[in-house]
PDB file of C-alpha atoms and ligand atoms in Angstrom:
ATOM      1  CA  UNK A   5     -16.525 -20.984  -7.112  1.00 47.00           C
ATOM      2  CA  UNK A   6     -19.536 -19.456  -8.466  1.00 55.00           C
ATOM      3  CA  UNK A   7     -19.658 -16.611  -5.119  1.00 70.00           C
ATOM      4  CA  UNK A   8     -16.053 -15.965  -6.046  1.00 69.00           C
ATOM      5  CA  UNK A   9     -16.315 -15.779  -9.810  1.00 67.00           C
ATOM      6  CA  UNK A  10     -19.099 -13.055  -9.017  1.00 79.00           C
ATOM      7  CA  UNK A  11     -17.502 -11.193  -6.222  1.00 83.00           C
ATOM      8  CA  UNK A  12     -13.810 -10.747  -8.391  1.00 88.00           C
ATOM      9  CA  UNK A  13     -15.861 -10.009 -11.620  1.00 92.00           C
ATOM     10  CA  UNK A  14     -15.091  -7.329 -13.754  1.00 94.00           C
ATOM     11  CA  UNK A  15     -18.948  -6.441 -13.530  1.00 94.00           C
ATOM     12  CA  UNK A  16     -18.904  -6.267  -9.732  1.00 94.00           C
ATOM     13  CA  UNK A  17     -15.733  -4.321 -10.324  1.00 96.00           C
ATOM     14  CA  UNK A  18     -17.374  -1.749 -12.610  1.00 97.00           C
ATOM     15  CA  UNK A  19     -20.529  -1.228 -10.424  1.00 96.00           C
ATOM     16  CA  UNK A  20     -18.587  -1.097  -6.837  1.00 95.00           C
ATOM     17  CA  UNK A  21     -15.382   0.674  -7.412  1.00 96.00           C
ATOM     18  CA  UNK A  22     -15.699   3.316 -11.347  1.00 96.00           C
ATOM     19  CA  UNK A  23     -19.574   3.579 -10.946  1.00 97.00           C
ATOM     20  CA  UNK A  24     -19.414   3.497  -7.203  1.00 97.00           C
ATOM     21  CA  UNK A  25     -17.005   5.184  -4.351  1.00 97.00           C
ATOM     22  CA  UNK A  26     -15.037   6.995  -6.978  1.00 97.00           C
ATOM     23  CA  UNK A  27     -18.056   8.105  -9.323  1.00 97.00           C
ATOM     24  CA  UNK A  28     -17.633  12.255  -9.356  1.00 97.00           C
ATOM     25  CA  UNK A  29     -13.226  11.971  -8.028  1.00 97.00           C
ATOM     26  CA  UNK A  30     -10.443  13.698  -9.708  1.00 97.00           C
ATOM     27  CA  UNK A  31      -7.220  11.761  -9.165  1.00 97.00           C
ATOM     28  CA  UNK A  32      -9.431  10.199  -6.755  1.00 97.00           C
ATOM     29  CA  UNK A  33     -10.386  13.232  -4.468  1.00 98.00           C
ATOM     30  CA  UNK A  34     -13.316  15.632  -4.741  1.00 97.00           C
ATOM     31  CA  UNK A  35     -13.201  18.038  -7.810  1.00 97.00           C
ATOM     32  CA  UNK A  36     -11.312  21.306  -6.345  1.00 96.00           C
ATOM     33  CA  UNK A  37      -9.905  20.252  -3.421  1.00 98.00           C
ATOM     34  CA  UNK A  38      -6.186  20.791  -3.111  1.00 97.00           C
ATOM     35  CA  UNK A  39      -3.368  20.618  -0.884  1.00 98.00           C
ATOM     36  CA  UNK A  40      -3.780  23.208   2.454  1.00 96.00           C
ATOM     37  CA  UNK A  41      -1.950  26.363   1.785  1.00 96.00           C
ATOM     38  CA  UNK A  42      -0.542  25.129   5.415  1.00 93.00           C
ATOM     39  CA  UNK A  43       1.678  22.232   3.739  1.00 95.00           C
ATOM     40  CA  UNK A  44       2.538  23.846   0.912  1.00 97.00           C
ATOM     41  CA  UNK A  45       4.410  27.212   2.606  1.00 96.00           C
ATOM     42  CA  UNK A  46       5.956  24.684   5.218  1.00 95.00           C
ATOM     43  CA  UNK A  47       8.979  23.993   3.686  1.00 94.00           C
ATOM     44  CA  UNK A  48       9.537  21.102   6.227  1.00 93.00           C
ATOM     45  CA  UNK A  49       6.140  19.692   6.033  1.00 94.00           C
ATOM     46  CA  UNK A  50       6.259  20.316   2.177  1.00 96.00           C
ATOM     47  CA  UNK A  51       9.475  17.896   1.956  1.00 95.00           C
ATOM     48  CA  UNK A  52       8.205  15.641   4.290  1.00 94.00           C
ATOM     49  CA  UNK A  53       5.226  14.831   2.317  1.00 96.00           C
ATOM     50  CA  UNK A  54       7.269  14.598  -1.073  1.00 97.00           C
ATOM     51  CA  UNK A  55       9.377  11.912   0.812  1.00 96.00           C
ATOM     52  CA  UNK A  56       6.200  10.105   1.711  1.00 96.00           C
ATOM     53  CA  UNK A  57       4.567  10.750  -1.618  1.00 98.00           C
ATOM     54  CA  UNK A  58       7.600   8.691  -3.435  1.00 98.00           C
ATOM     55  CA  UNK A  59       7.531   5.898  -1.161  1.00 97.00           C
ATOM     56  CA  UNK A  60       3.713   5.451  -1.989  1.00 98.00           C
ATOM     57  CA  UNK A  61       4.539   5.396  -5.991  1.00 98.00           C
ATOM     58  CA  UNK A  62       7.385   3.072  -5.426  1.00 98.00           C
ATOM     59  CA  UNK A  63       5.553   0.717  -3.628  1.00 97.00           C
ATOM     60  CA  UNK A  64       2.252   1.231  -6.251  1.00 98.00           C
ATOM     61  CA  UNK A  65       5.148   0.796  -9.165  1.00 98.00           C
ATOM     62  CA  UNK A  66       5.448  -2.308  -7.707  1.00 98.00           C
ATOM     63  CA  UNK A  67       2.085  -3.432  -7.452  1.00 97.00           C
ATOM     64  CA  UNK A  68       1.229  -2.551 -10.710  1.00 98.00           C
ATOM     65  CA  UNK A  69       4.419  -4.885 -12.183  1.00 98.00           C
ATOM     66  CA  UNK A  70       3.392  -7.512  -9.823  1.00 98.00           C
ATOM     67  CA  UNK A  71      -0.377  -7.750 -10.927  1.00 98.00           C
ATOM     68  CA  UNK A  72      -0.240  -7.372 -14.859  1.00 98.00           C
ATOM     69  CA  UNK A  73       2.528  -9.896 -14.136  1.00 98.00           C
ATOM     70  CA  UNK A  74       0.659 -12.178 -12.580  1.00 97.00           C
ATOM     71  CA  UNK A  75      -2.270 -12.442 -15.221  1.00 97.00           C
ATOM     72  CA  UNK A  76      -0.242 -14.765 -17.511  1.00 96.00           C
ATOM     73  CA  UNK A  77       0.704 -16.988 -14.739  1.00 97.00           C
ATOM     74  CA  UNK A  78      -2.353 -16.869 -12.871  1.00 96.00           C
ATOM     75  CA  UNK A  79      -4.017 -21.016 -13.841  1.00 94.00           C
ATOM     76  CA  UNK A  80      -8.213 -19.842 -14.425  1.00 93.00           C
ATOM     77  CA  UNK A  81      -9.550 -17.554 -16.032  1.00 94.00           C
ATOM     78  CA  UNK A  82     -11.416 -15.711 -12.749  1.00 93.00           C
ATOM     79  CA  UNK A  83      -7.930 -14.894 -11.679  1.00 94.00           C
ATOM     80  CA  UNK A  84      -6.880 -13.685 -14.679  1.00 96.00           C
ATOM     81  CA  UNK A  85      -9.811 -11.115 -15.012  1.00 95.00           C
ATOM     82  CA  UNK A  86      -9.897 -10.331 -11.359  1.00 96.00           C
ATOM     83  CA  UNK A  87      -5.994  -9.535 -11.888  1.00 97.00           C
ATOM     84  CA  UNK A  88      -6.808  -7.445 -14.659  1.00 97.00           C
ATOM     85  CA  UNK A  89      -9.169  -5.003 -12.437  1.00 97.00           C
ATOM     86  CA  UNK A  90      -6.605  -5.184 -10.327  1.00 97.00           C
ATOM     87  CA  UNK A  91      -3.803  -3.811 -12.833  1.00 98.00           C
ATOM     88  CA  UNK A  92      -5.822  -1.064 -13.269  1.00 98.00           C
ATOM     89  CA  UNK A  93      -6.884  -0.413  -9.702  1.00 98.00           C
ATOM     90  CA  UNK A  94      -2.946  -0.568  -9.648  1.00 98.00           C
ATOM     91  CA  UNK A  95      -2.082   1.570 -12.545  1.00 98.00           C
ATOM     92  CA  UNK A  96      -4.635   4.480 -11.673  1.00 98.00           C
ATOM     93  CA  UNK A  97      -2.642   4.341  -7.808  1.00 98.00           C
ATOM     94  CA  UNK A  98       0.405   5.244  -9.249  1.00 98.00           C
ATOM     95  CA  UNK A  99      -1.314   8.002 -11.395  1.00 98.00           C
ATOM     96  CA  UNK A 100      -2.932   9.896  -8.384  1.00 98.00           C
ATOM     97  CA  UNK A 101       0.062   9.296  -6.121  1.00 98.00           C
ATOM     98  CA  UNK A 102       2.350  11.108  -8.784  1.00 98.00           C
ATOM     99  CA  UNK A 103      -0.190  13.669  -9.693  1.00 98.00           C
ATOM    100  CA  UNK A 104       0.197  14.272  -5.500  1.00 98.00           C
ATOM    101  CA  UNK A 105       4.229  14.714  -6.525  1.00 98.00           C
ATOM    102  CA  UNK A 106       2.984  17.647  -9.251  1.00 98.00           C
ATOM    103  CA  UNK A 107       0.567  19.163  -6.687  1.00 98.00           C
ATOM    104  CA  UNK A 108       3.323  19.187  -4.417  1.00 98.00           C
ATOM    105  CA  UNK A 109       5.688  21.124  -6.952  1.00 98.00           C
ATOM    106  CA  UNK A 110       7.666  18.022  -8.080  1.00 98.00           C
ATOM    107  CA  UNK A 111       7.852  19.202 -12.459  1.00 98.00           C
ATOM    108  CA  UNK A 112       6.860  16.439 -14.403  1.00 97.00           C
ATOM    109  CA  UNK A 113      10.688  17.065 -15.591  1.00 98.00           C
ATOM    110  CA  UNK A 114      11.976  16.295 -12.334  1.00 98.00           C
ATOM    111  CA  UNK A 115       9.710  13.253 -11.511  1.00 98.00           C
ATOM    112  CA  UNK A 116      12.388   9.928 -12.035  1.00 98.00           C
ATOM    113  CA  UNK A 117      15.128  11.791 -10.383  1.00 98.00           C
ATOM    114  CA  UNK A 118      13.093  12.677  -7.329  1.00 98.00           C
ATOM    115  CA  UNK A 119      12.066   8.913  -7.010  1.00 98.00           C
ATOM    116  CA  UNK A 120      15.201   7.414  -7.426  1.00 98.00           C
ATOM    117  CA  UNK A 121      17.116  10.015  -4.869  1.00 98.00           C
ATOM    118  CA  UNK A 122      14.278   9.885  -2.463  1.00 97.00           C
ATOM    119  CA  UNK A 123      12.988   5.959  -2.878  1.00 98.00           C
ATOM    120  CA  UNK A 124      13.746   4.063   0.294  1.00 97.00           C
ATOM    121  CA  UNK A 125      16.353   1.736  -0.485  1.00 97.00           C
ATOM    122  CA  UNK A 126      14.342  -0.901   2.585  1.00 97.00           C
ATOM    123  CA  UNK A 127      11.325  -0.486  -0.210  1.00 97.00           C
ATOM    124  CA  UNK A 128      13.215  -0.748  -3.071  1.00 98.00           C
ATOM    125  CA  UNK A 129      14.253  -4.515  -1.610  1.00 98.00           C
ATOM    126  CA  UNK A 130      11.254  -5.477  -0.181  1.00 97.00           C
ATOM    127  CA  UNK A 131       9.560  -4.984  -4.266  1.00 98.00           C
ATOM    128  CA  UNK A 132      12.810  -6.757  -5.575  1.00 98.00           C
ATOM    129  CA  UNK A 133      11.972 -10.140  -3.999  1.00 98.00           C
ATOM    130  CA  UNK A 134       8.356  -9.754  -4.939  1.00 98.00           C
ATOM    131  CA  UNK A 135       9.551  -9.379  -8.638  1.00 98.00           C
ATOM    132  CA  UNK A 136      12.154 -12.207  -8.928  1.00 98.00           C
ATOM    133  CA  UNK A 137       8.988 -14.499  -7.696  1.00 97.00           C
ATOM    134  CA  UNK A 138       6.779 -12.685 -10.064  1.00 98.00           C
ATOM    135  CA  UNK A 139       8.874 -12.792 -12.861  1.00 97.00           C
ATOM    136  CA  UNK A 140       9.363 -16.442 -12.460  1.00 97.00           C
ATOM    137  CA  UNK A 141       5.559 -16.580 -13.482  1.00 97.00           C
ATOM    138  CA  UNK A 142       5.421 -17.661  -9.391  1.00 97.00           C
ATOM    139  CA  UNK A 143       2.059 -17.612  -9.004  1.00 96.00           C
ATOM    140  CA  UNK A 144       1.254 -18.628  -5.793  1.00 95.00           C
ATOM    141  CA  UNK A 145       4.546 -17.219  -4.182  1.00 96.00           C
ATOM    142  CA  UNK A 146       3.578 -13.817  -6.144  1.00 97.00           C
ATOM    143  CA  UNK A 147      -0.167 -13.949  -4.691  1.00 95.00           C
ATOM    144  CA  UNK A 148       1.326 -14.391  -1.442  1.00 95.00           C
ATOM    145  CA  UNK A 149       3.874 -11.770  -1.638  1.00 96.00           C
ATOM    146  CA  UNK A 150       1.462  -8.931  -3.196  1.00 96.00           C
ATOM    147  CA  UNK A 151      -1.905  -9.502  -2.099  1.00 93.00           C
ATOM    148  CA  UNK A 152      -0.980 -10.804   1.382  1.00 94.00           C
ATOM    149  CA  UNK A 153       2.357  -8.664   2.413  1.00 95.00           C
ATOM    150  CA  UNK A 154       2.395  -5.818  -0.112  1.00 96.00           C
ATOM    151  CA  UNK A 155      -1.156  -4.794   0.283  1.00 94.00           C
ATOM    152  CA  UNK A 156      -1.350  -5.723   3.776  1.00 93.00           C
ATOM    153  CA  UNK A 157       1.509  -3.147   4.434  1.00 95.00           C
ATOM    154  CA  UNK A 158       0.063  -0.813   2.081  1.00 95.00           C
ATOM    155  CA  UNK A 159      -3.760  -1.085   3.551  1.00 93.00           C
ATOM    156  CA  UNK A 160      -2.021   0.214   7.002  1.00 95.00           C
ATOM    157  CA  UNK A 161       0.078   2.584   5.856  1.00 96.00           C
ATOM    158  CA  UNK A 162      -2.704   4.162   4.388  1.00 97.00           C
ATOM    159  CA  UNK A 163      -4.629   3.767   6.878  1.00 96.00           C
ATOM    160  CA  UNK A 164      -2.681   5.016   9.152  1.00 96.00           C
ATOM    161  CA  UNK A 165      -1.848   8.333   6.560  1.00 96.00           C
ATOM    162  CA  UNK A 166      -5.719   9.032   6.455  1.00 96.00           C
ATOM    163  CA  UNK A 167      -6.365   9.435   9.948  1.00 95.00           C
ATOM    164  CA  UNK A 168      -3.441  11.594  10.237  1.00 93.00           C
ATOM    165  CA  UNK A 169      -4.226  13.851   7.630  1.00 94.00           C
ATOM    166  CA  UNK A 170      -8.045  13.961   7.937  1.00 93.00           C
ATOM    167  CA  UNK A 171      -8.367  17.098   9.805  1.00 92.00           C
ATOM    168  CA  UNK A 172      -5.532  18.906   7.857  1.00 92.00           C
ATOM    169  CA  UNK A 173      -5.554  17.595   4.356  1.00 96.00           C
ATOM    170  CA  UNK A 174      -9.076  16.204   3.608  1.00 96.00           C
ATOM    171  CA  UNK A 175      -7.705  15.815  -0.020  1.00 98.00           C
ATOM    172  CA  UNK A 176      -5.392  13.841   0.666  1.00 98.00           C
ATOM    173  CA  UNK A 177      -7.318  11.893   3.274  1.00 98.00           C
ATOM    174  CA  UNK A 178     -10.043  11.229   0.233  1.00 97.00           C
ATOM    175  CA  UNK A 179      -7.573  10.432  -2.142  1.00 98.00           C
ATOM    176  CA  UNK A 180      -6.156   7.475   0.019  1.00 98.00           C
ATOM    177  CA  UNK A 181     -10.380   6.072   1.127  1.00 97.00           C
ATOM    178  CA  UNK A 182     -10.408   4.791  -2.614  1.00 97.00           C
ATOM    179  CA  UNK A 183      -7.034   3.431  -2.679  1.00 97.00           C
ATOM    180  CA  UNK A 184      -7.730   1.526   0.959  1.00 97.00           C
ATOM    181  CA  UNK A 185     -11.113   0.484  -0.320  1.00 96.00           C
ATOM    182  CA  UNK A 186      -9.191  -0.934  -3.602  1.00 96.00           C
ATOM    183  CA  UNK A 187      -6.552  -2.592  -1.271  1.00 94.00           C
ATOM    184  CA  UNK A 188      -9.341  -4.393   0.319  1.00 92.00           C
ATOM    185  CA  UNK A 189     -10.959  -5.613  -2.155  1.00 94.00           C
ATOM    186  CA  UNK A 190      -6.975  -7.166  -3.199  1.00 94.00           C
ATOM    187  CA  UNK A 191      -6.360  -8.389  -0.157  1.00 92.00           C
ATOM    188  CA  UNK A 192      -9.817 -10.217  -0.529  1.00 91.00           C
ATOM    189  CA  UNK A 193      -8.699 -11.892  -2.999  1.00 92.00           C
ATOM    190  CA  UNK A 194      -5.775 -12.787  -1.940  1.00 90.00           C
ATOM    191  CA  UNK A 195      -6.996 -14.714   0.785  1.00 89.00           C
ATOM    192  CA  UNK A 196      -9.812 -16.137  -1.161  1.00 89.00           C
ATOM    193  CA  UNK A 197      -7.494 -17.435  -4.130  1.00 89.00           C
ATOM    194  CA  UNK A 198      -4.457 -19.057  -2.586  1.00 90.00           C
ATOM    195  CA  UNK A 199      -5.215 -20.793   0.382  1.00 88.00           C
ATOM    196  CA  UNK A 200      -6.705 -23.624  -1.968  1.00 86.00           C
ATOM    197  CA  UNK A 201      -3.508 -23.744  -3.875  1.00 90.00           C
ATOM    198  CA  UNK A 202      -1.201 -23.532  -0.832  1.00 92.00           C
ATOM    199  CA  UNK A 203      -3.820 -26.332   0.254  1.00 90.00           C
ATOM    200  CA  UNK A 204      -3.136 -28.358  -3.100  1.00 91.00           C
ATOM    201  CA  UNK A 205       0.798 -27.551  -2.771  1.00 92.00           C
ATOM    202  CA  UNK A 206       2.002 -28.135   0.245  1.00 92.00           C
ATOM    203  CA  UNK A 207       5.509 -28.907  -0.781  1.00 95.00           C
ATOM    204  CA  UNK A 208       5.758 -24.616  -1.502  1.00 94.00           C
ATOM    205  CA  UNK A 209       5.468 -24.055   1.686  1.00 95.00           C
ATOM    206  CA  UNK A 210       8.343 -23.553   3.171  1.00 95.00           C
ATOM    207  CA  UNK A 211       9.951 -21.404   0.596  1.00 96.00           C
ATOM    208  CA  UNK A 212       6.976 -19.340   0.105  1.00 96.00           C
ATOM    209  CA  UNK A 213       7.500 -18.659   4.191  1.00 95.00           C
ATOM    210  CA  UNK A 214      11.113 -17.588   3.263  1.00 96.00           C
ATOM    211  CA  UNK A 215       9.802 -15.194   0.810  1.00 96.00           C
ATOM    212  CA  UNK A 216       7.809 -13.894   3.861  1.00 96.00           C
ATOM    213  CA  UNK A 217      10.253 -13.272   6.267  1.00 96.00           C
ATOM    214  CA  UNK A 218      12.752 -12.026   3.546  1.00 97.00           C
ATOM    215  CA  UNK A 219       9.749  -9.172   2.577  1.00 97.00           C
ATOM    216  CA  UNK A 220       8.857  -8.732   6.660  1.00 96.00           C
ATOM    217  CA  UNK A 221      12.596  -8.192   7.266  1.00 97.00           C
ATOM    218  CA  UNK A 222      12.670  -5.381   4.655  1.00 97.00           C
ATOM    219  CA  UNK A 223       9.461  -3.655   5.808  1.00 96.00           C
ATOM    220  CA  UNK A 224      10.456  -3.383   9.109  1.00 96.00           C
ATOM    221  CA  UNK A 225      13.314  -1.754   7.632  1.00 96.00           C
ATOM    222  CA  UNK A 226      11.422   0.774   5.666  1.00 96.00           C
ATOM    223  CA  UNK A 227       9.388   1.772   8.476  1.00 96.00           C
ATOM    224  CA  UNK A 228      12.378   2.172  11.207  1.00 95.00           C
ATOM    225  CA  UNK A 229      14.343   4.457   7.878  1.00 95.00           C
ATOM    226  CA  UNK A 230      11.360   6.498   7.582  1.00 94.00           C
ATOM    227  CA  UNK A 231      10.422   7.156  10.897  1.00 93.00           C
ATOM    228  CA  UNK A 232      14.197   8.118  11.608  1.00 92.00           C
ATOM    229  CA  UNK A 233      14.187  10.633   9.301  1.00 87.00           C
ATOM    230  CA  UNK A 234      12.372  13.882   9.501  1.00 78.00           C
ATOM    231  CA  UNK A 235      11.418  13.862  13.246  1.00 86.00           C
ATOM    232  CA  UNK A 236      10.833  17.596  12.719  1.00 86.00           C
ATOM    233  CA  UNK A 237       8.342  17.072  10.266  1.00 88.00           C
ATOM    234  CA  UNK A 238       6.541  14.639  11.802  1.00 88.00           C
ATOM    235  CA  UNK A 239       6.410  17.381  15.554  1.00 87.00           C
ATOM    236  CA  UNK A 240       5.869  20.067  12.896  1.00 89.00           C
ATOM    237  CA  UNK A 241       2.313  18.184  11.049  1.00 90.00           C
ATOM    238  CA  UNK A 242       1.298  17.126  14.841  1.00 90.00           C
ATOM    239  CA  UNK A 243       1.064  21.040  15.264  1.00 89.00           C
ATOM    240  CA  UNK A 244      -0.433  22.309  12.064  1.00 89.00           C
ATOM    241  CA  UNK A 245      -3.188  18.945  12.266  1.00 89.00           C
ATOM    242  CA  UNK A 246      -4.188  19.976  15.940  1.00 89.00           C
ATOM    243  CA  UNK A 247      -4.267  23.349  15.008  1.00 89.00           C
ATOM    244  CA  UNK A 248      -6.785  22.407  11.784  1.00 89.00           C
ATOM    245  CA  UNK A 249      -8.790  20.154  14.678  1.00 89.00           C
ATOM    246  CA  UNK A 250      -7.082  16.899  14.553  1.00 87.00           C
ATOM    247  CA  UNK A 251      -6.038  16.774  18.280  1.00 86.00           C
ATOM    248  CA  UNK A 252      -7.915  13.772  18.775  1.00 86.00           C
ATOM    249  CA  UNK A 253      -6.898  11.964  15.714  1.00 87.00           C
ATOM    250  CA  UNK A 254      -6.128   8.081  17.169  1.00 90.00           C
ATOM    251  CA  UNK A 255      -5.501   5.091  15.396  1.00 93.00           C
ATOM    252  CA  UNK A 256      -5.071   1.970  17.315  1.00 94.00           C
ATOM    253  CA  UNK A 257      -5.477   3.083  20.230  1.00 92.00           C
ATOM    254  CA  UNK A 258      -1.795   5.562  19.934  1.00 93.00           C
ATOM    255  CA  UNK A 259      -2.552   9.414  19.639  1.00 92.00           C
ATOM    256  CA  UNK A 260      -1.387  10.276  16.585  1.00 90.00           C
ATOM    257  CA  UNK A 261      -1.337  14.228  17.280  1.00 89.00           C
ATOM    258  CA  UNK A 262       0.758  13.549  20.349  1.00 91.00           C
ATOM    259  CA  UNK A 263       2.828  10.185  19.608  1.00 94.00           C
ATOM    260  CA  UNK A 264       6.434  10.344  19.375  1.00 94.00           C
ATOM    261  CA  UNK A 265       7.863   8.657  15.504  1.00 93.00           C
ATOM    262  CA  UNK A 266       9.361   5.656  17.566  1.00 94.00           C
ATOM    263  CA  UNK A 267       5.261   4.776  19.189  1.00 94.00           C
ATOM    264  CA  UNK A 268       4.219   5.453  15.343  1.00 94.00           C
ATOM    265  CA  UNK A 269       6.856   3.194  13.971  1.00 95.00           C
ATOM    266  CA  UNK A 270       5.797   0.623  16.634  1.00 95.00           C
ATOM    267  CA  UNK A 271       1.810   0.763  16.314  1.00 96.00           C
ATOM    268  CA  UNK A 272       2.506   0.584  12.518  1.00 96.00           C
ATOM    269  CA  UNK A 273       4.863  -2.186  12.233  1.00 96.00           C
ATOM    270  CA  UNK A 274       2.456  -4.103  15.484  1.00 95.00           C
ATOM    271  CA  UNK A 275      -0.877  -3.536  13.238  1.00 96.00           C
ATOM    272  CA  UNK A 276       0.862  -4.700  10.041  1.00 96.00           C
ATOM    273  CA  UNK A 277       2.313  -7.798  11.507  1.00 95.00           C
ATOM    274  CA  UNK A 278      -1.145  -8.861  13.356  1.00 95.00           C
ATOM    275  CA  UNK A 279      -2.605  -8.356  10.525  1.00 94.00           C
ATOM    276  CA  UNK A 280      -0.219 -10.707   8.373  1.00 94.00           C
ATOM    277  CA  UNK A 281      -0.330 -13.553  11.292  1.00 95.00           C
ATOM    278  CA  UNK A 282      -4.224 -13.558  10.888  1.00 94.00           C
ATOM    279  CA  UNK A 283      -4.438 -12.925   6.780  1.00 94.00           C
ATOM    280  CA  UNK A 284      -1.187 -16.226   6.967  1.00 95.00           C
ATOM    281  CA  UNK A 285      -3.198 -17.932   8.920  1.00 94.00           C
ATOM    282  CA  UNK A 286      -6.572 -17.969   6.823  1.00 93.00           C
ATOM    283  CA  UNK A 287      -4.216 -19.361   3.966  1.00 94.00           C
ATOM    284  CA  UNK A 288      -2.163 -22.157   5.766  1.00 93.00           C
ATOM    285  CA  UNK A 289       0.881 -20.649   6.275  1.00 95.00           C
ATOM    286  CA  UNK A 290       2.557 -19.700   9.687  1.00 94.00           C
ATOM    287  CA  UNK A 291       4.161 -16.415  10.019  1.00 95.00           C
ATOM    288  CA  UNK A 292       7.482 -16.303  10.053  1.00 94.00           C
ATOM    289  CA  UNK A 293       9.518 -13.900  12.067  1.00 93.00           C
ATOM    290  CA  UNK A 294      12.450 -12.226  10.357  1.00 92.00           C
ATOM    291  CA  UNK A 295      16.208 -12.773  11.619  1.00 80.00           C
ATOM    292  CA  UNK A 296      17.085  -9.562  14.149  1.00 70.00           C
ATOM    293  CA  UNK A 297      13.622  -8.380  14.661  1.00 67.00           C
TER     294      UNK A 297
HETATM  295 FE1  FE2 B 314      -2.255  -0.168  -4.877  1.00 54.75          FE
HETATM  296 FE1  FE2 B 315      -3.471  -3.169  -4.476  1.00 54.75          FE
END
């Protein structure tokens, strides 16, 4: 207990993440660096990566209810803290990903219509069974469901956005490195926390599997929505990024300058559910497969 009351302290928290990676960031890129004239003339591109940009603060919305939630339910006091950091690793996501919405044009006016027209409705179900847990004071089912499937998801998306957009949109690219380095660090603790208490409780089992599969079934639903949609975009950023250098962007082994949305979609959805069997795993829970999929 003591390595994991040091390693989730608020101290450790201060010196690695404010005083560390994003010591010198605005919004959590370098001073002066904005979006690439490139994106922001390319009225496809430009409404592509609105789209994209509301599905991050959805999902960060989320995140951020699911963590301060968690704090009064959470049974020691080194969770409690550790959630705290978290809540404001949380909180300071959904700031830079809806400053991205103003840098993109979205008026601060504007901002709660744009999310609510553009929000993907697979997202907006996948947070609502996280919540109901959550606001059960859940705790172990809402550990489970945020810092093993939420952040999971959310550590490869962004992943997966960074190398896309290093070559293009190095602002953007920097911006997500602090929020995958936070994610980390969640997902950490995650793994670290629960698998005792699953261990402890194995009578929650079961249902916290169901919550699992119900969240899997909705992701996988959210990624085949988005990568449906704007298929011109997605040819149309291949061409710009090559252009800017990023030819040989890969990720997982799939070309990401030359991949069609349906081998994204699938190296996506493959890398996020690997990564759940193994994170599951680690915890003493088996994967469960959603219905259809
Ligand atoms: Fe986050
Ligand atoms: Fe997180």
């Amino acid at each position: 207990m003591s390595d994991f009351l040091s390693a989730y302290s608020i101290q450790n928290w201060l010196e690695s993440c404010p005083q560390g990676y994003l010591e010198g960031t605005e919004y959590g890129h370098a001073p002066g660096e904005r979006e690439p004239d490139s994106l922001l003339e390319n009225e496809t591109l430009l409404e592509q990566a609105i789209n994209s940009t509301v599905q991050l603060v959805v999902g960060e919305r989320c995140a951020l209810a699911a963590s301060s939630g968690l704090i009064n339910a959470a049974p020691d006091v080194a969770s409690k803290r550790f959630l705290a950091t978290q809540t404001l690793d949380e909180a300071r996501h959904v700031e830079i990903f809806t400053q991205r919405l103003h840098d993109l044009g979205v008026k601060k006016s504007e901002l709660e219509d744009v999310i609510q027209q553009r929000a993907n409705p697979h997202l907006v179900a996948f947070a609502e069974v996280l919540l109901e847990k959550v606001d059960k004071g859940d705790f172990v089912a809402g550990v489970v469901g945020q810092n093993i499937v939420l952040e999971g998801m959310a550590f490869s998306v962004f992943e997966m956005m960074k190398a896309s957009n290093e070559a293009l949109n190095p602002k953007f690219a920097h911006t997500l490195a602090g929020t995958i380095a936070d994610e980390r660090r969640h997902v950490g603790f995650g793994e670290n926390r629960i698998g005792s208490l699953i261990r402890q409780h194995p009578e929650r089992k079961a249902e916290i599997e169901q919550m699992q599969k119900d969240m899997s079934y909705h992701m996988l639903a959210t990624f085949s929505l988005a990568f449906t949609q704007n298929t011109d975009a997605y040819a149309e950023g291949q061409r710009l990024s090559a252009q800017a250098g990023g030819g040989d962007a890969e990720w997982h082994g799939t070309n990401l300058a030359t991949a069609t949305p349906q081998e994204m979609e699938a190296v996506l959805a493959d890398t996020v559910l690997k990564e759940f069997k193994v994170r599951l795993d680690r915890i003493g829970l088996e994967y469960q497969t959603p219905a259809g999929m």
